[in-house]
PDB file of C-alpha atoms in Angstrom:
ATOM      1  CA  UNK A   9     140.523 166.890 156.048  1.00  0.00           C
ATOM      2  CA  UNK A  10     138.308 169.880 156.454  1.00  0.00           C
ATOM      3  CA  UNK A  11     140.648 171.278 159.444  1.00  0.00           C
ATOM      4  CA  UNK A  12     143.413 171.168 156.934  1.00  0.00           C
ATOM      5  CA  UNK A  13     141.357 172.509 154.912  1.00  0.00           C
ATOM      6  CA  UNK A  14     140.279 175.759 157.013  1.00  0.00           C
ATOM      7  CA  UNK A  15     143.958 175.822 157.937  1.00  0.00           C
ATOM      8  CA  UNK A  16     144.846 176.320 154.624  1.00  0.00           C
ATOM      9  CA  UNK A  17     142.002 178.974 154.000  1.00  0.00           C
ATOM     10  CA  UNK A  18     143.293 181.007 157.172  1.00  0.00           C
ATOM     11  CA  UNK A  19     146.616 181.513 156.655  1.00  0.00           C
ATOM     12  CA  UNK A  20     145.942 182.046 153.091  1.00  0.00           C
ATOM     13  CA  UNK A  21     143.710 185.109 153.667  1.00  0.00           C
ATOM     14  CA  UNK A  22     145.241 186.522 155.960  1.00  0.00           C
ATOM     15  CA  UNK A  23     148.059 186.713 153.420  1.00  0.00           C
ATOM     16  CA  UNK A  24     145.840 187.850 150.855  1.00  0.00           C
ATOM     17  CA  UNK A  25     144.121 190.330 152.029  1.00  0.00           C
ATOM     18  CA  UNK A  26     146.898 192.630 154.641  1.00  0.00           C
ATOM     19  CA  UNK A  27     149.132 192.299 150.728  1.00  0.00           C
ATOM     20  CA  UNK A  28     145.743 193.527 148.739  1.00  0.00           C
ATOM     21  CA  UNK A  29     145.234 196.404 151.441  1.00  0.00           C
ATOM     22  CA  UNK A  30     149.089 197.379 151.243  1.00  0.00           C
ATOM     23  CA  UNK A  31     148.758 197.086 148.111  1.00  0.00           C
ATOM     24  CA  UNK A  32     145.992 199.735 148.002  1.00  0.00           C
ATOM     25  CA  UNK A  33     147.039 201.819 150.052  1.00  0.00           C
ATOM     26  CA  UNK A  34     150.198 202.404 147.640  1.00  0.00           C
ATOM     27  CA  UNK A  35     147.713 203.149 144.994  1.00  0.00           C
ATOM     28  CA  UNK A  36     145.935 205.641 146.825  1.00  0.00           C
ATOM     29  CA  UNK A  37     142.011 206.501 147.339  1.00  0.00           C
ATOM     30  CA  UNK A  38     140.256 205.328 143.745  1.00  0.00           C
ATOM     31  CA  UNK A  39     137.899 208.246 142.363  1.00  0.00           C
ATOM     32  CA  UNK A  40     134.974 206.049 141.303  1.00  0.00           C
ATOM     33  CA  UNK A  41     133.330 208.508 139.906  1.00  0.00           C
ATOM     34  CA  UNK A  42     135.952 209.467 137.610  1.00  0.00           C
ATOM     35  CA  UNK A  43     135.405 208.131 134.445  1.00  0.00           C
ATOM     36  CA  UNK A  44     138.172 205.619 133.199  1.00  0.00           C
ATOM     37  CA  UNK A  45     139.255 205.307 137.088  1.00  0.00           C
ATOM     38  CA  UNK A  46     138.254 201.495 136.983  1.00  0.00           C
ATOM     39  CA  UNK A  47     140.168 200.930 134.110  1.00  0.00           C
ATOM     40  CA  UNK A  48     143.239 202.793 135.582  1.00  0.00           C
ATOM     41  CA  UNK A  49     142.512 200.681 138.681  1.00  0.00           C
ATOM     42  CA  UNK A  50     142.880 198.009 136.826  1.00  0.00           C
ATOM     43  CA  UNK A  51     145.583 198.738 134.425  1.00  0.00           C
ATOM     44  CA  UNK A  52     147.921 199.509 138.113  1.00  0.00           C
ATOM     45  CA  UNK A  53     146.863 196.607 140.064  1.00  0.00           C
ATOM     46  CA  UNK A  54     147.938 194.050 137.361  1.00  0.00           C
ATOM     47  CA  UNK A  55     151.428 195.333 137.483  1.00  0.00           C
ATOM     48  CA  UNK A  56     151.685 196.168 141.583  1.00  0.00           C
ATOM     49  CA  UNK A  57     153.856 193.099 143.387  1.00  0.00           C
ATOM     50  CA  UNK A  58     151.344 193.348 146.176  1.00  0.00           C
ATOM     51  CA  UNK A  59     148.215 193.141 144.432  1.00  0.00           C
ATOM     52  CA  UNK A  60     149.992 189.959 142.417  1.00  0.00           C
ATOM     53  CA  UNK A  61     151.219 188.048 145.468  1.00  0.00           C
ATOM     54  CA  UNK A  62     147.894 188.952 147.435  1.00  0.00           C
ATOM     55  CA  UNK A  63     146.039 187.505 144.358  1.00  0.00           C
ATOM     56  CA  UNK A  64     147.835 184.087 144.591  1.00  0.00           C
ATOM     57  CA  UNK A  65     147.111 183.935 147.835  1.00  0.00           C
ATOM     58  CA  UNK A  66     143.232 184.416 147.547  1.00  0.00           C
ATOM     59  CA  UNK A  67     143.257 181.823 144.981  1.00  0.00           C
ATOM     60  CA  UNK A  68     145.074 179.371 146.942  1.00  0.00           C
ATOM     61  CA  UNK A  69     142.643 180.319 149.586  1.00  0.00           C
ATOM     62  CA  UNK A  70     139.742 180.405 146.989  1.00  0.00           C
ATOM     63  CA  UNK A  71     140.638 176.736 146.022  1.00  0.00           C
ATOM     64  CA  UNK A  72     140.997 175.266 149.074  1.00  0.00           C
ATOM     65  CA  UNK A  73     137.540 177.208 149.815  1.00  0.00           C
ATOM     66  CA  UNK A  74     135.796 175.108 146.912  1.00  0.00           C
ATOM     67  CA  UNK A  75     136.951 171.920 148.077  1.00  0.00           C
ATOM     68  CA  UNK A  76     135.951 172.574 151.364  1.00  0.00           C
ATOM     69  CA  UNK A  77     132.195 173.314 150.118  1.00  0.00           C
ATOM     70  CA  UNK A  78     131.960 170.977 148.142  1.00  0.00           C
ATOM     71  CA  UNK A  79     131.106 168.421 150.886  1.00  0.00           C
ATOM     72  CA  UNK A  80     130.754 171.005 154.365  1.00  0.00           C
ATOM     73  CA  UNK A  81     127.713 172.763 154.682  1.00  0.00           C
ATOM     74  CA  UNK A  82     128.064 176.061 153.849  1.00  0.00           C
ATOM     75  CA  UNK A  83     127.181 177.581 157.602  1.00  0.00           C
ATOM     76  CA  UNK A  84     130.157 174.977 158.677  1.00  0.00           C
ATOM     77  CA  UNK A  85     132.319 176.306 155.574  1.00  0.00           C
ATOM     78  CA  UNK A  86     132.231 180.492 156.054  1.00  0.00           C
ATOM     79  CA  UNK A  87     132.622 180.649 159.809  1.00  0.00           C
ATOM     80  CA  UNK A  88     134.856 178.243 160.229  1.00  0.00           C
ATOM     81  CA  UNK A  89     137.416 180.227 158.278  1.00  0.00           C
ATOM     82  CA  UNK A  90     136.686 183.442 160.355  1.00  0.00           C
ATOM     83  CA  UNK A  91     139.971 182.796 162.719  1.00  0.00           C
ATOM     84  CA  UNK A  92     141.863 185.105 160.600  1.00  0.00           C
ATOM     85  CA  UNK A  93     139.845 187.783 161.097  1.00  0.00           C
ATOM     86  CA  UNK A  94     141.678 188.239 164.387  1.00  0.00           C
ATOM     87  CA  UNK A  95     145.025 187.419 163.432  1.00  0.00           C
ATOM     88  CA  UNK A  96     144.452 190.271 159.975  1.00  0.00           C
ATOM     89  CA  UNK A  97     143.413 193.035 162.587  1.00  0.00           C
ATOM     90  CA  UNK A  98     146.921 192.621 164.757  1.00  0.00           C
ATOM     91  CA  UNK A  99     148.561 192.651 160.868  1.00  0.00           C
ATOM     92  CA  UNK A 100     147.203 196.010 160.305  1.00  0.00           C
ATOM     93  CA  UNK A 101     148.023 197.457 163.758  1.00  0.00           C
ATOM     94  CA  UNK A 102     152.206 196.137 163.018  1.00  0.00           C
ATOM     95  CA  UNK A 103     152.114 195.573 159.933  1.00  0.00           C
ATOM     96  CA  UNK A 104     150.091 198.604 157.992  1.00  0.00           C
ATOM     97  CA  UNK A 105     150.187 200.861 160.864  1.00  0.00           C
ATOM     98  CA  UNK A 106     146.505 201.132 161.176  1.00  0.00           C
ATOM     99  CA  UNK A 107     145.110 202.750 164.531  1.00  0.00           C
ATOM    100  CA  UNK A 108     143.291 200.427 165.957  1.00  0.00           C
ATOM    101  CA  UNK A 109     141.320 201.814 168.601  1.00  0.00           C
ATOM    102  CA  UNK A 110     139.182 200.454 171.072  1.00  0.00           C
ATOM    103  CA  UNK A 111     136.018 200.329 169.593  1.00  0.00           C
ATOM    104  CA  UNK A 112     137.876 198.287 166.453  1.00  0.00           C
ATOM    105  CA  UNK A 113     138.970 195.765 168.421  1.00  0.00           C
ATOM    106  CA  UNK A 114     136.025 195.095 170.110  1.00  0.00           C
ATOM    107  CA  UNK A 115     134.288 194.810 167.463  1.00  0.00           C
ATOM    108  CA  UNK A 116     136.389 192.877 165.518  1.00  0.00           C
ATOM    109  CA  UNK A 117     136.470 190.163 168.462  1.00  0.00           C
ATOM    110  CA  UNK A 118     132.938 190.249 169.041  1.00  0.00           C
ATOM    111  CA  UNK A 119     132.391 189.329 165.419  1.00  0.00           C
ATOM    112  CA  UNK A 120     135.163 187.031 165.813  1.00  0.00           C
ATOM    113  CA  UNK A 121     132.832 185.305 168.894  1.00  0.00           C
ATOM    114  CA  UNK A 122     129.987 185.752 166.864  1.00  0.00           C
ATOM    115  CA  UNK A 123     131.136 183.902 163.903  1.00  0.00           C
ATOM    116  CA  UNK A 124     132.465 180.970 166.166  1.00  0.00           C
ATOM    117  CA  UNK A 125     128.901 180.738 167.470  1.00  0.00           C
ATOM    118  CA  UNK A 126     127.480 180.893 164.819  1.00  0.00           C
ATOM    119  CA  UNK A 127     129.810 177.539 163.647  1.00  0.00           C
ATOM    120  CA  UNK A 128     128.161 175.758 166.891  1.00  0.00           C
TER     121      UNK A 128
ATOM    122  CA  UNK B  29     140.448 214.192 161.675  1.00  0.00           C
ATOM    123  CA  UNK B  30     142.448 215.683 158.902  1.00  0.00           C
ATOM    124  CA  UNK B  31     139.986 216.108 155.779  1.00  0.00           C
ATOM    125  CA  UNK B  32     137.415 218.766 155.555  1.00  0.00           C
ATOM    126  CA  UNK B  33     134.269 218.224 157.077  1.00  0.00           C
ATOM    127  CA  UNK B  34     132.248 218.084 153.445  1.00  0.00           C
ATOM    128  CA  UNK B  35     135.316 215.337 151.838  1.00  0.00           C
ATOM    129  CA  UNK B  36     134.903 213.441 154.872  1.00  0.00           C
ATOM    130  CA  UNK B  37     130.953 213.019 154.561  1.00  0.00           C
ATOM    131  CA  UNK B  38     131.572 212.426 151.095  1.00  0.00           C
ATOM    132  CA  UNK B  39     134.166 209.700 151.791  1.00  0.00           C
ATOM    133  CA  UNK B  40     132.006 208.291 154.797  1.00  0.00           C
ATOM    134  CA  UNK B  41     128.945 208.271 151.805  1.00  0.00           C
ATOM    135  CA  UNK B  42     131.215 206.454 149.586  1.00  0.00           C
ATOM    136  CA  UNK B  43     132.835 203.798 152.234  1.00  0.00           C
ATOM    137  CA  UNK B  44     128.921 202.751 153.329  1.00  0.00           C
ATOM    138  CA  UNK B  45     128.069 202.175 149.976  1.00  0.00           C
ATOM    139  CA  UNK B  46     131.111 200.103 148.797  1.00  0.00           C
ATOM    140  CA  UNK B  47     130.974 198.449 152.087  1.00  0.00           C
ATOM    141  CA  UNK B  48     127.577 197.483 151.015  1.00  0.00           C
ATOM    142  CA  UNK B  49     128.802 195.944 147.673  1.00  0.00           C
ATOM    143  CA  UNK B  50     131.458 194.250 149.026  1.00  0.00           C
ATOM    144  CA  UNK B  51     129.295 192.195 151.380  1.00  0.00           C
ATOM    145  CA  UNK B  52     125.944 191.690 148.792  1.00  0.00           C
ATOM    146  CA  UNK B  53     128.400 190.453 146.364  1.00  0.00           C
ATOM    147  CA  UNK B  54     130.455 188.635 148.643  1.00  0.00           C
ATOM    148  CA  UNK B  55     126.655 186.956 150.189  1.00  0.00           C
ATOM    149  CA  UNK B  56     125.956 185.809 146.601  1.00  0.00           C
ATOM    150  CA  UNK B  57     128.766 184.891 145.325  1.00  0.00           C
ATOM    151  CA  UNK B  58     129.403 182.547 148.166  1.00  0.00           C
ATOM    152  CA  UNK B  59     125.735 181.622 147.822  1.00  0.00           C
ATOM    153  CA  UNK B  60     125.745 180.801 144.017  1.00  0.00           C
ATOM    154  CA  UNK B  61     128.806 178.822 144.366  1.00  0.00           C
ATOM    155  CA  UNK B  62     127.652 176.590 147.182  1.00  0.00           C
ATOM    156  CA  UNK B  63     124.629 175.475 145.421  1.00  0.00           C
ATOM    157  CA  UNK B  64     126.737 174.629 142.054  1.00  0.00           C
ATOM    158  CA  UNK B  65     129.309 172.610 143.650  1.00  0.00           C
ATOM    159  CA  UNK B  66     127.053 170.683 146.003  1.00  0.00           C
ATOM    160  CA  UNK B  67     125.200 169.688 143.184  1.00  0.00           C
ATOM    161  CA  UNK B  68     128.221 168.345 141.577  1.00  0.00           C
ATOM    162  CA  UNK B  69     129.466 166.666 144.565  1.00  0.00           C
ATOM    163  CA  UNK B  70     132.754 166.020 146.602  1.00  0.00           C
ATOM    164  CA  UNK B  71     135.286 168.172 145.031  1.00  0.00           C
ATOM    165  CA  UNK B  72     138.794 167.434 147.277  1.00  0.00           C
ATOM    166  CA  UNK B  73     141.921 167.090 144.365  1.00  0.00           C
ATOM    167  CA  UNK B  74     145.106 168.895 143.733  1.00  0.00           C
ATOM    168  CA  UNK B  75     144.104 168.523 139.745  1.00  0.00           C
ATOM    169  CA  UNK B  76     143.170 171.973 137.848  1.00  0.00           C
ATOM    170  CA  UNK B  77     141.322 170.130 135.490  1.00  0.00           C
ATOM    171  CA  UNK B  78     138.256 169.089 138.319  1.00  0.00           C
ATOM    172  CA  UNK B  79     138.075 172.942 139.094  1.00  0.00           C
ATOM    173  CA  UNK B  80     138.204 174.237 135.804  1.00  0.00           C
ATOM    174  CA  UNK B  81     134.894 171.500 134.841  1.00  0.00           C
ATOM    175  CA  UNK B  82     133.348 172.670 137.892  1.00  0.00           C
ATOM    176  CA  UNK B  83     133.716 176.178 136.352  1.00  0.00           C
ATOM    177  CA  UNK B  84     131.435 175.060 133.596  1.00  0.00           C
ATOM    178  CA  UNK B  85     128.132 174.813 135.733  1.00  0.00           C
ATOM    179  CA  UNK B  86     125.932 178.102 135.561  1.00  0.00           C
ATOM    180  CA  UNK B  87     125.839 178.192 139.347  1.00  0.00           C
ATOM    181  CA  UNK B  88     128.895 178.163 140.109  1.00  0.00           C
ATOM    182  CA  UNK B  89     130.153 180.470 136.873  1.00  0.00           C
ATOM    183  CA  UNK B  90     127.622 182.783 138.584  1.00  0.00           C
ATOM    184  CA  UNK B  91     129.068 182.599 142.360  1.00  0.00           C
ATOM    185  CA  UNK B  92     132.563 183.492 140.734  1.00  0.00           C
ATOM    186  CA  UNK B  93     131.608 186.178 138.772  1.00  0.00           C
ATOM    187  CA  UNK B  94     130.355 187.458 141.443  1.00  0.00           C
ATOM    188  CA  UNK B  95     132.982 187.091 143.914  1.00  0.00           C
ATOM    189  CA  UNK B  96     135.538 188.452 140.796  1.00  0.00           C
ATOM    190  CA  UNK B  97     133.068 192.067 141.422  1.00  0.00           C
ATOM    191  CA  UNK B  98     133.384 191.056 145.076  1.00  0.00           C
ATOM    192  CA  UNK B  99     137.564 191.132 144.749  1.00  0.00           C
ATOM    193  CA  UNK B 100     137.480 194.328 142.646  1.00  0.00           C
ATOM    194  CA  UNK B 101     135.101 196.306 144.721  1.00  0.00           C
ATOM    195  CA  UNK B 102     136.464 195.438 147.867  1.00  0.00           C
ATOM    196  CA  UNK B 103     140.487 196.518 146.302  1.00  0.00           C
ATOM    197  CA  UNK B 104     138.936 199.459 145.305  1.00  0.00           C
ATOM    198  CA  UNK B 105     137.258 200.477 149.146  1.00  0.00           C
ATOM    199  CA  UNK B 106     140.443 199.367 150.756  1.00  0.00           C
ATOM    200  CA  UNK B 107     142.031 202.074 148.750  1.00  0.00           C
ATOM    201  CA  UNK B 108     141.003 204.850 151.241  1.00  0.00           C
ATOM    202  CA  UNK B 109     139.773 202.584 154.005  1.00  0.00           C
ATOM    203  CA  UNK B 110     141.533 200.704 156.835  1.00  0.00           C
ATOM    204  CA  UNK B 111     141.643 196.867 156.593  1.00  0.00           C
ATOM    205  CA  UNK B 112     140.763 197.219 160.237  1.00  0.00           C
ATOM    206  CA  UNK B 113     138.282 199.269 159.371  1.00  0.00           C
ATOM    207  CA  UNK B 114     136.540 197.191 156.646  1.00  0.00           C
ATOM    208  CA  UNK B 115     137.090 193.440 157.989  1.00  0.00           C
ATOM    209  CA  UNK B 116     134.455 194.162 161.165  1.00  0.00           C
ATOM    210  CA  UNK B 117     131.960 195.954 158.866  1.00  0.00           C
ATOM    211  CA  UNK B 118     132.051 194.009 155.980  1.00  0.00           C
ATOM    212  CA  UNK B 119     131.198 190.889 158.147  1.00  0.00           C
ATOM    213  CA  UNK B 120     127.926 191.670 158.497  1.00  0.00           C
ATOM    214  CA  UNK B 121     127.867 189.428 155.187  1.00  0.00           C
ATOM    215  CA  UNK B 122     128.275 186.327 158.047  1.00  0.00           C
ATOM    216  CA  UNK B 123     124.894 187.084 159.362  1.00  0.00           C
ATOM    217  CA  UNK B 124     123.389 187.446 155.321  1.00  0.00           C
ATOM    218  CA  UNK B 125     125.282 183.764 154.801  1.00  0.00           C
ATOM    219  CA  UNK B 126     123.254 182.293 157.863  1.00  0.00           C
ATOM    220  CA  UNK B 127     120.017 183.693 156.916  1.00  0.00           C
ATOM    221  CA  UNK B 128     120.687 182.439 153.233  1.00  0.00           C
ATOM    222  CA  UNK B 129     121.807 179.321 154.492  1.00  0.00           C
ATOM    223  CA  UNK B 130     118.350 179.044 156.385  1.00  0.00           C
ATOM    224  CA  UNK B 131     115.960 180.581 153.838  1.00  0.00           C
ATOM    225  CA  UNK B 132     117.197 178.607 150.531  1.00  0.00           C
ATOM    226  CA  UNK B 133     119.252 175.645 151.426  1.00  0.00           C
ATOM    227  CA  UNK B 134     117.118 175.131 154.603  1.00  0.00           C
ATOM    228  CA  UNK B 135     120.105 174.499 156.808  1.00  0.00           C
ATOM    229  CA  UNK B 136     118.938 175.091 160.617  1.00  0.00           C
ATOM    230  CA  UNK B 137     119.886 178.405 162.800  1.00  0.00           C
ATOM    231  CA  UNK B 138     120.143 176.897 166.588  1.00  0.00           C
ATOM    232  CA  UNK B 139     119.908 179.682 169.297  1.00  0.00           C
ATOM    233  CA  UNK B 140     123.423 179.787 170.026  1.00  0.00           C
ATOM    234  CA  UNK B 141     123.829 180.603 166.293  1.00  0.00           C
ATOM    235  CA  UNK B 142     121.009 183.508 166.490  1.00  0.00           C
ATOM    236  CA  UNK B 143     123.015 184.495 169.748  1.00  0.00           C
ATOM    237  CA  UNK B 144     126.477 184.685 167.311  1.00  0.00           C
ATOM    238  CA  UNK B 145     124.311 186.810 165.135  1.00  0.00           C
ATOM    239  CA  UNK B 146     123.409 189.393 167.249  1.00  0.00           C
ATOM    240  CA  UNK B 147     127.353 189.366 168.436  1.00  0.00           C
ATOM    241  CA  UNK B 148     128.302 190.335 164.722  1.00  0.00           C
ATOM    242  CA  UNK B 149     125.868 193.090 164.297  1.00  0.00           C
ATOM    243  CA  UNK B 150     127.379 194.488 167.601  1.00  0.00           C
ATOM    244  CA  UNK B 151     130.433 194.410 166.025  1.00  0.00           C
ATOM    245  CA  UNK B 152     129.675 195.517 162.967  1.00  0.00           C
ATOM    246  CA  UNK B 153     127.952 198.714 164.222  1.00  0.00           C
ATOM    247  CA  UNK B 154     130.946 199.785 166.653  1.00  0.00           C
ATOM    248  CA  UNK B 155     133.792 199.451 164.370  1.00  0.00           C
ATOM    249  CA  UNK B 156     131.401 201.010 161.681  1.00  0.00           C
ATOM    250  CA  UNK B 157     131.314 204.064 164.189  1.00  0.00           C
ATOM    251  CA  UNK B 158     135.060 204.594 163.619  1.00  0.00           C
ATOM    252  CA  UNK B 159     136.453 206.903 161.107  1.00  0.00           C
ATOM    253  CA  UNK B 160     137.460 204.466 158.163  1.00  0.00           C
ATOM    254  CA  UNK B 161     140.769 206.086 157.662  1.00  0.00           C
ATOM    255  CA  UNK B 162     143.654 206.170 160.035  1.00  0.00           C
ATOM    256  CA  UNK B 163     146.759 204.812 157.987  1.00  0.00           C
ATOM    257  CA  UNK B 164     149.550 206.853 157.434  1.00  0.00           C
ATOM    258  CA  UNK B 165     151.194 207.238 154.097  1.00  0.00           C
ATOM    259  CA  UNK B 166     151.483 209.203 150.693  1.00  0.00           C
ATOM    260  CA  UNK B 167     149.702 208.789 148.370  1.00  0.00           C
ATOM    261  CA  UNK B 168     145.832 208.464 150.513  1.00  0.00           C
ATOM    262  CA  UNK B 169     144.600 211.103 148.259  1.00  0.00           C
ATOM    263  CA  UNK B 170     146.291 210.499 144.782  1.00  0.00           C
ATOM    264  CA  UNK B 171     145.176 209.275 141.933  1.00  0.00           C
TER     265      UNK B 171
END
């Protein structure tokens, strides 16, 4: 059940976030300091398709996250679902067009390592 | 590099910081929620209404208010940052999680696990000395 479970919460982030940063990117950089820039934020992302599908995603992933807590420790729970931190880098190399150079890869696999470890 | 030296120290300013918000809220929230929903027990059903009770306890109404400021502060840093940019960096949260885990729900850090630590914050600090923004597009400095 909790392999499912983390299955579930992978795929389902991965998903959710490579939609939320499209999604973002679309809306270009937010001025925080503007005032009313939050609400404006908010007023777009409610209406964007990406931020809506990347949102149902994160709760999928969110709900399957609470079940999986509610009986795996939670230093089982977080790294366990770190397997899509991998598999979200290649999506922004094809899929967002990031450049992803060396020193991001790297670093995104030796967190990767680190969080498996830290699962041991 | 294609901004001007002063925007880009100002946008480097502004990534650190929301970087930092999106993992202390992301830490907490995670934190907050644990601690509600263990104390309410095993919590596996495809029924909304189990969830939406669990949503009642102050813990966990805490941990998902703070993961709601956690959602909108990390939408509004991947705005103008990469996604490969911000997923390294903003997992130094893992490392906060263990030491959280260890400090207040007294769950045990084994060496290999302080080893795994040590591996994040490498990882953290190289893809942290990348420049955040690399995607193309329109729209990277609109409104």
């Amino acid at each position: 059940m909790r392999w499912l479970l983390v299955a579930v919460i992978v795929l389902a982030t991965t998903g959710g976030q490579v939609l939320q940063a499209a999604g973002m990117r679309r809306h270009g950089e937010v001025h925080v300091t503007r005032p009313g820039a939050l609400r404006k934020m908010l007023a777009w992302i409610v209406r964007n398709e990406f931020i809506i599908a990347s949102v149902a995603c994160m709760a999928v992933s969110f709900f399957a996250f609470m079940s999986l807590l509610s009986f795996a420790e939670l230093s089982f729970a977080v790294p366990a679902t770190a397997a899509s931190l991998v598999l979200q880098t290649v999506l922004a190399k094809y899929a967002l067009k990031e450049r992803v150079s060396w020193k991001r890869w790297t670093g995104a696999l030796l967190v990767a390592c680190g969080v498996v470890m830290l699962a041991l | 590099m294609r901004t001007l030296p002063a925007a880009s120290a100002r946008l480097l300013l502004k990534t650190r910081l929301f970087a930092l918000l999106v993992i202390l809220t992301n830490v907490s929230g995670n934190f907050f929620l644990s601690w509600g929903l263990r104390r309410i027990g095993r919590l596996v059903t495809l029924s909304p209404a189990a969830y939406i009770q669990a949503l009642f306890d102050p813990w966990v109404a805490l941990g998902v208010s703070l993961l709601i400021v956690w959602l909108l502060s990390q939408m509004a840093l991947l705005s103008w940052a990469d996604l490969s940019y911000v997923l390294p960096v903003t997992s130094a949260g893992y490392v906060l999680t263990a030491l959280a885990g260890r400090l207040f729900l007294n769950e045990q850090i084994s060496p290999a696990r302080w080893l795994g630590i040590l591996f994040i914050m490498a990882g953290v600090i190289l893809a942290g000395a990348t420049h955040p923004d690399t995607a193309p597009g329109a729209g990277r400095t609109g409104r």
